[in-house]
PDB file of C-alpha atoms in Angstrom:
ATOM      1  CA  UNK A 143       0.073  -0.079  -0.074  1.00  0.00           C
ATOM      2  CA  UNK A 144       1.415   3.167  -0.901  1.00  0.00           C
ATOM      3  CA  UNK A 145       0.797   6.374   1.436  1.00  0.00           C
ATOM      4  CA  UNK A 146      -0.516   9.360  -0.075  1.00  0.00           C
ATOM      5  CA  UNK A 147       1.998  12.404   0.322  1.00  0.00           C
ATOM      6  CA  UNK A 148       1.378  14.659   2.970  1.00  0.00           C
ATOM      7  CA  UNK A 149       2.204  18.475   2.866  1.00  0.00           C
ATOM      8  CA  UNK A 150       2.413  20.341   6.209  1.00  0.00           C
ATOM      9  CA  UNK A 151       2.060  24.226   6.163  1.00  0.00           C
ATOM     10  CA  UNK A 152       1.714  27.150   8.494  1.00  0.00           C
ATOM     11  CA  UNK A 153      -0.775  29.915   7.671  1.00  0.00           C
ATOM     12  CA  UNK A 154      -0.333  33.356   9.219  1.00  0.00           C
ATOM     13  CA  UNK A 155      -1.637  36.759   8.728  1.00  0.00           C
ATOM     14  CA  UNK A 156      -1.398  40.213  10.233  1.00  0.00           C
ATOM     15  CA  UNK A 157      -4.244  42.430  10.522  1.00  0.00           C
ATOM     16  CA  UNK A 158      -3.906  45.880  11.891  1.00  0.00           C
ATOM     17  CA  UNK A 159      -6.872  46.892  14.079  1.00  0.00           C
ATOM     18  CA  UNK A 160      -7.710  49.422  16.295  1.00  0.00           C
ATOM     19  CA  UNK A 161      -7.504  48.415  20.074  1.00  0.00           C
ATOM     20  CA  UNK A 162     -10.536  47.669  21.968  1.00  0.00           C
ATOM     21  CA  UNK A 163      -9.044  47.998  25.459  1.00  0.00           C
ATOM     22  CA  UNK A 164      -5.783  49.741  27.083  1.00  0.00           C
ATOM     23  CA  UNK A 165      -4.328  48.132  30.388  1.00  0.00           C
ATOM     24  CA  UNK A 166      -2.210  49.919  32.678  1.00  0.00           C
ATOM     25  CA  UNK A 167      -0.667  49.202  36.014  1.00  0.00           C
ATOM     26  CA  UNK A 168      -0.643  51.467  39.077  1.00  0.00           C
ATOM     27  CA  UNK A 169       1.595  50.821  42.124  1.00  0.00           C
ATOM     28  CA  UNK A 170       1.633  52.676  45.356  1.00  0.00           C
ATOM     29  CA  UNK A 171       4.619  52.631  47.562  1.00  0.00           C
ATOM     30  CA  UNK A 172       5.399  53.227  51.328  1.00  0.00           C
ATOM     31  CA  UNK A 173       8.476  52.876  53.595  1.00  0.00           C
ATOM     32  CA  UNK A 174       8.832  53.471  57.158  1.00  0.00           C
ATOM     33  CA  UNK A 175      10.643  52.036  60.049  1.00  0.00           C
ATOM     34  CA  UNK A 176       7.528  50.827  61.410  1.00  0.00           C
ATOM     35  CA  UNK A 177       5.835  47.791  59.448  1.00  0.00           C
ATOM     36  CA  UNK A 178       2.118  48.960  60.866  1.00  0.00           C
ATOM     37  CA  UNK A 179       2.821  52.536  59.470  1.00  0.00           C
ATOM     38  CA  UNK A 180       3.783  51.178  56.157  1.00  0.00           C
ATOM     39  CA  UNK A 181       0.539  48.940  55.988  1.00  0.00           C
ATOM     40  CA  UNK A 182      -1.579  52.124  57.103  1.00  0.00           C
ATOM     41  CA  UNK A 183       0.122  54.213  54.432  1.00  0.00           C
ATOM     42  CA  UNK A 184      -0.526  51.381  51.790  1.00  0.00           C
ATOM     43  CA  UNK A 185      -4.046  51.161  52.832  1.00  0.00           C
ATOM     44  CA  UNK A 186      -4.762  54.738  52.784  1.00  0.00           C
ATOM     45  CA  UNK A 187      -2.729  55.394  49.328  1.00  0.00           C
ATOM     46  CA  UNK A 188      -4.381  52.446  47.787  1.00  0.00           C
ATOM     47  CA  UNK A 189      -7.971  53.838  48.814  1.00  0.00           C
ATOM     48  CA  UNK A 190      -7.085  57.078  47.173  1.00  0.00           C
ATOM     49  CA  UNK A 191      -6.040  55.628  44.061  1.00  0.00           C
ATOM     50  CA  UNK A 192      -9.272  53.354  43.873  1.00  0.00           C
ATOM     51  CA  UNK A 193     -11.456  56.321  44.492  1.00  0.00           C
ATOM     52  CA  UNK A 194      -9.755  57.980  41.582  1.00  0.00           C
ATOM     53  CA  UNK A 195      -9.971  55.200  39.280  1.00  0.00           C
ATOM     54  CA  UNK A 196     -13.693  54.562  40.217  1.00  0.00           C
ATOM     55  CA  UNK A 197     -14.572  58.172  39.549  1.00  0.00           C
ATOM     56  CA  UNK A 198     -14.093  57.328  35.983  1.00  0.00           C
ATOM     57  CA  UNK A 199     -17.220  54.964  35.847  1.00  0.00           C
ATOM     58  CA  UNK A 200     -18.040  53.642  32.780  1.00  0.00           C
ATOM     59  CA  UNK A 201     -14.638  54.302  31.188  1.00  0.00           C
ATOM     60  CA  UNK A 202     -13.245  51.674  33.329  1.00  0.00           C
ATOM     61  CA  UNK A 203     -13.966  48.082  32.317  1.00  0.00           C
ATOM     62  CA  UNK A 204     -12.175  46.293  35.202  1.00  0.00           C
ATOM     63  CA  UNK A 205      -9.960  47.407  38.178  1.00  0.00           C
ATOM     64  CA  UNK A 206      -8.023  44.267  39.784  1.00  0.00           C
ATOM     65  CA  UNK A 207      -5.920  44.729  42.900  1.00  0.00           C
ATOM     66  CA  UNK A 208      -3.069  42.274  43.431  1.00  0.00           C
ATOM     67  CA  UNK A 209       0.784  41.944  44.204  1.00  0.00           C
ATOM     68  CA  UNK A 210       1.099  43.069  47.615  1.00  0.00           C
ATOM     69  CA  UNK A 211       4.432  43.342  48.853  1.00  0.00           C
ATOM     70  CA  UNK A 212       5.915  44.315  52.350  1.00  0.00           C
ATOM     71  CA  UNK A 213       9.269  43.542  53.186  1.00  0.00           C
ATOM     72  CA  UNK A 214      12.265  44.308  55.785  1.00  0.00           C
ATOM     73  CA  UNK A 215      15.051  46.325  54.574  1.00  0.00           C
ATOM     74  CA  UNK A 216      18.094  44.917  56.763  1.00  0.00           C
ATOM     75  CA  UNK A 217      20.882  46.354  58.214  1.00  0.00           C
ATOM     76  CA  UNK A 218      24.217  45.182  57.292  1.00  0.00           C
ATOM     77  CA  UNK A 219      25.130  43.488  60.235  1.00  0.00           C
ATOM     78  CA  UNK A 220      22.259  40.858  60.281  1.00  0.00           C
ATOM     79  CA  UNK A 221      18.630  40.223  60.092  1.00  0.00           C
ATOM     80  CA  UNK A 222      17.586  43.274  62.377  1.00  0.00           C
ATOM     81  CA  UNK A 223      15.427  45.256  60.390  1.00  0.00           C
ATOM     82  CA  UNK A 224      16.475  49.031  59.212  1.00  0.00           C
ATOM     83  CA  UNK A 225      12.922  49.714  58.055  1.00  0.00           C
ATOM     84  CA  UNK A 226      10.053  48.360  55.870  1.00  0.00           C
ATOM     85  CA  UNK A 227       9.040  48.821  52.478  1.00  0.00           C
ATOM     86  CA  UNK A 228       5.719  47.895  50.872  1.00  0.00           C
ATOM     87  CA  UNK A 229       4.006  48.344  47.798  1.00  0.00           C
ATOM     88  CA  UNK A 230       0.636  47.357  46.044  1.00  0.00           C
ATOM     89  CA  UNK A 231      -0.271  46.990  42.435  1.00  0.00           C
ATOM     90  CA  UNK A 232      -3.620  47.096  40.628  1.00  0.00           C
ATOM     91  CA  UNK A 233      -4.372  46.738  37.003  1.00  0.00           C
ATOM     92  CA  UNK A 234      -6.655  49.060  35.124  1.00  0.00           C
ATOM     93  CA  UNK A 235      -8.735  48.090  32.022  1.00  0.00           C
ATOM     94  CA  UNK A 236      -9.928  51.062  30.246  1.00  0.00           C
ATOM     95  CA  UNK A 237     -12.381  51.153  27.307  1.00  0.00           C
ATOM     96  CA  UNK A 238     -12.911  54.719  26.636  1.00  0.00           C
ATOM     97  CA  UNK A 239      -9.452  56.165  25.270  1.00  0.00           C
ATOM     98  CA  UNK A 240     -10.494  59.829  25.570  1.00  0.00           C
ATOM     99  CA  UNK A 241      -9.935  59.982  29.284  1.00  0.00           C
ATOM    100  CA  UNK A 242      -6.842  57.416  29.489  1.00  0.00           C
ATOM    101  CA  UNK A 243      -4.218  59.864  29.251  1.00  0.00           C
ATOM    102  CA  UNK A 244      -5.711  62.161  31.813  1.00  0.00           C
ATOM    103  CA  UNK A 245      -6.530  59.257  34.158  1.00  0.00           C
ATOM    104  CA  UNK A 246      -2.956  58.001  34.137  1.00  0.00           C
ATOM    105  CA  UNK A 247      -1.389  61.438  34.626  1.00  0.00           C
ATOM    106  CA  UNK A 248      -3.783  62.181  37.593  1.00  0.00           C
ATOM    107  CA  UNK A 249      -2.845  58.743  39.146  1.00  0.00           C
ATOM    108  CA  UNK A 250       0.980  59.414  38.456  1.00  0.00           C
ATOM    109  CA  UNK A 251       0.838  62.847  40.319  1.00  0.00           C
ATOM    110  CA  UNK A 252      -0.140  61.124  43.482  1.00  0.00           C
ATOM    111  CA  UNK A 253       2.302  60.560  46.201  1.00  0.00           C
ATOM    112  CA  UNK A 254       4.335  57.683  45.843  1.00  0.00           C
ATOM    113  CA  UNK A 255       2.525  56.122  42.894  1.00  0.00           C
ATOM    114  CA  UNK A 256       3.999  54.612  39.901  1.00  0.00           C
ATOM    115  CA  UNK A 257       2.145  54.264  36.627  1.00  0.00           C
ATOM    116  CA  UNK A 258       3.228  51.804  33.864  1.00  0.00           C
ATOM    117  CA  UNK A 259       1.645  51.361  30.506  1.00  0.00           C
ATOM    118  CA  UNK A 260      -0.664  51.512  28.516  1.00  0.00           C
ATOM    119  CA  UNK A 261      -0.682  47.978  26.827  1.00  0.00           C
ATOM    120  CA  UNK A 262      -3.079  47.933  24.000  1.00  0.00           C
ATOM    121  CA  UNK A 263      -5.424  44.822  23.351  1.00  0.00           C
ATOM    122  CA  UNK A 264      -8.108  43.085  21.811  1.00  0.00           C
ATOM    123  CA  UNK A 265     -10.885  41.390  23.978  1.00  0.00           C
ATOM    124  CA  UNK A 266     -10.479  37.494  23.667  1.00  0.00           C
ATOM    125  CA  UNK A 267     -14.097  37.339  22.077  1.00  0.00           C
ATOM    126  CA  UNK A 268     -13.141  40.020  19.280  1.00  0.00           C
ATOM    127  CA  UNK A 269     -14.245  39.547  15.979  1.00  0.00           C
ATOM    128  CA  UNK A 270     -11.026  40.570  14.777  1.00  0.00           C
ATOM    129  CA  UNK A 271      -9.660  37.266  16.217  1.00  0.00           C
ATOM    130  CA  UNK A 272     -12.196  35.293  14.175  1.00  0.00           C
ATOM    131  CA  UNK A 273     -11.301  37.172  10.880  1.00  0.00           C
ATOM    132  CA  UNK A 274      -7.615  36.641  11.636  1.00  0.00           C
ATOM    133  CA  UNK A 275      -8.051  32.788  12.153  1.00  0.00           C
ATOM    134  CA  UNK A 276     -10.211  32.316   8.788  1.00  0.00           C
ATOM    135  CA  UNK A 277      -7.593  34.399   6.739  1.00  0.00           C
ATOM    136  CA  UNK A 278      -4.788  32.167   8.446  1.00  0.00           C
ATOM    137  CA  UNK A 279      -6.628  28.955   7.286  1.00  0.00           C
ATOM    138  CA  UNK A 280      -7.049  30.300   3.798  1.00  0.00           C
ATOM    139  CA  UNK A 281      -3.326  31.369   3.792  1.00  0.00           C
ATOM    140  CA  UNK A 282      -2.504  27.844   4.841  1.00  0.00           C
ATOM    141  CA  UNK A 283      -4.795  26.141   2.281  1.00  0.00           C
ATOM    142  CA  UNK A 284      -3.235  28.561  -0.667  1.00  0.00           C
ATOM    143  CA  UNK A 285       0.239  27.741   0.676  1.00  0.00           C
ATOM    144  CA  UNK A 286      -0.606  23.744   0.594  1.00  0.00           C
ATOM    145  CA  UNK A 287      -2.138  24.023  -3.048  1.00  0.00           C
ATOM    146  CA  UNK A 288       1.074  25.910  -4.263  1.00  0.00           C
ATOM    147  CA  UNK A 289       3.237  23.281  -2.754  1.00  0.00           C
ATOM    148  CA  UNK A 290       1.115  20.288  -4.143  1.00  0.00           C
ATOM    149  CA  UNK A 291       1.176  22.273  -7.889  1.00  0.00           C
ATOM    150  CA  UNK A 292       4.921  22.415  -7.720  1.00  0.00           C
ATOM    151  CA  UNK A 293       4.907  18.561  -7.081  1.00  0.00           C
ATOM    152  CA  UNK A 294       2.572  17.783  -9.827  1.00  0.00           C
ATOM    153  CA  UNK A 295      -0.253  16.885  -7.231  1.00  0.00           C
ATOM    154  CA  UNK A 296      -3.221  18.357  -5.681  1.00  0.00           C
ATOM    155  CA  UNK A 297      -4.703  19.033  -2.121  1.00  0.00           C
ATOM    156  CA  UNK A 298      -7.465  16.217  -1.569  1.00  0.00           C
ATOM    157  CA  UNK A 299      -8.350  16.475   1.736  1.00  0.00           C
ATOM    158  CA  UNK A 300      -7.056  18.307   5.267  1.00  0.00           C
ATOM    159  CA  UNK A 301      -5.680  16.066   7.964  1.00  0.00           C
ATOM    160  CA  UNK A 302      -5.129  18.185  10.799  1.00  0.00           C
ATOM    161  CA  UNK A 303      -5.598  22.076  12.062  1.00  0.00           C
ATOM    162  CA  UNK A 304      -3.611  23.028  15.152  1.00  0.00           C
ATOM    163  CA  UNK A 305      -3.930  26.534  16.711  1.00  0.00           C
ATOM    164  CA  UNK A 306      -0.555  27.394  18.637  1.00  0.00           C
ATOM    165  CA  UNK A 307      -1.125  29.411  21.550  1.00  0.00           C
TER     166      UNK A 307
END
């Protein structure tokens, strides 16, 4: 029995589309000799940041708090702490880009606040993903036909589709 030849190809496509969301992070920090003071300052600063973000209402799709760090700063001579340093980070997803710059600048103007981003993106269920997948499959089929024709053959069927990632 003679096996039919197999042509394996990869289809890729790039579509430039406008972003649907912008994501940035905002980190509040505190430092003091007393651990409880650091925790209190972090709580107060995080509340101020949360209130400011929430004041933008529907422009904000999501605000997620995470990554709390509190650690001692040790003296050179051993395990005794000289001070405590802490931070807490929130990730903010914005859907109204007209307020994005203003919001980020207002946050960056707060005491002991670091702002990073934005990172532009699409929602997981965006129609742009579907359009790109379909175009990638069409590109792969066209490529497979070109290879088959170059070999004096033709594509007669599809064996496998794999979506990497």
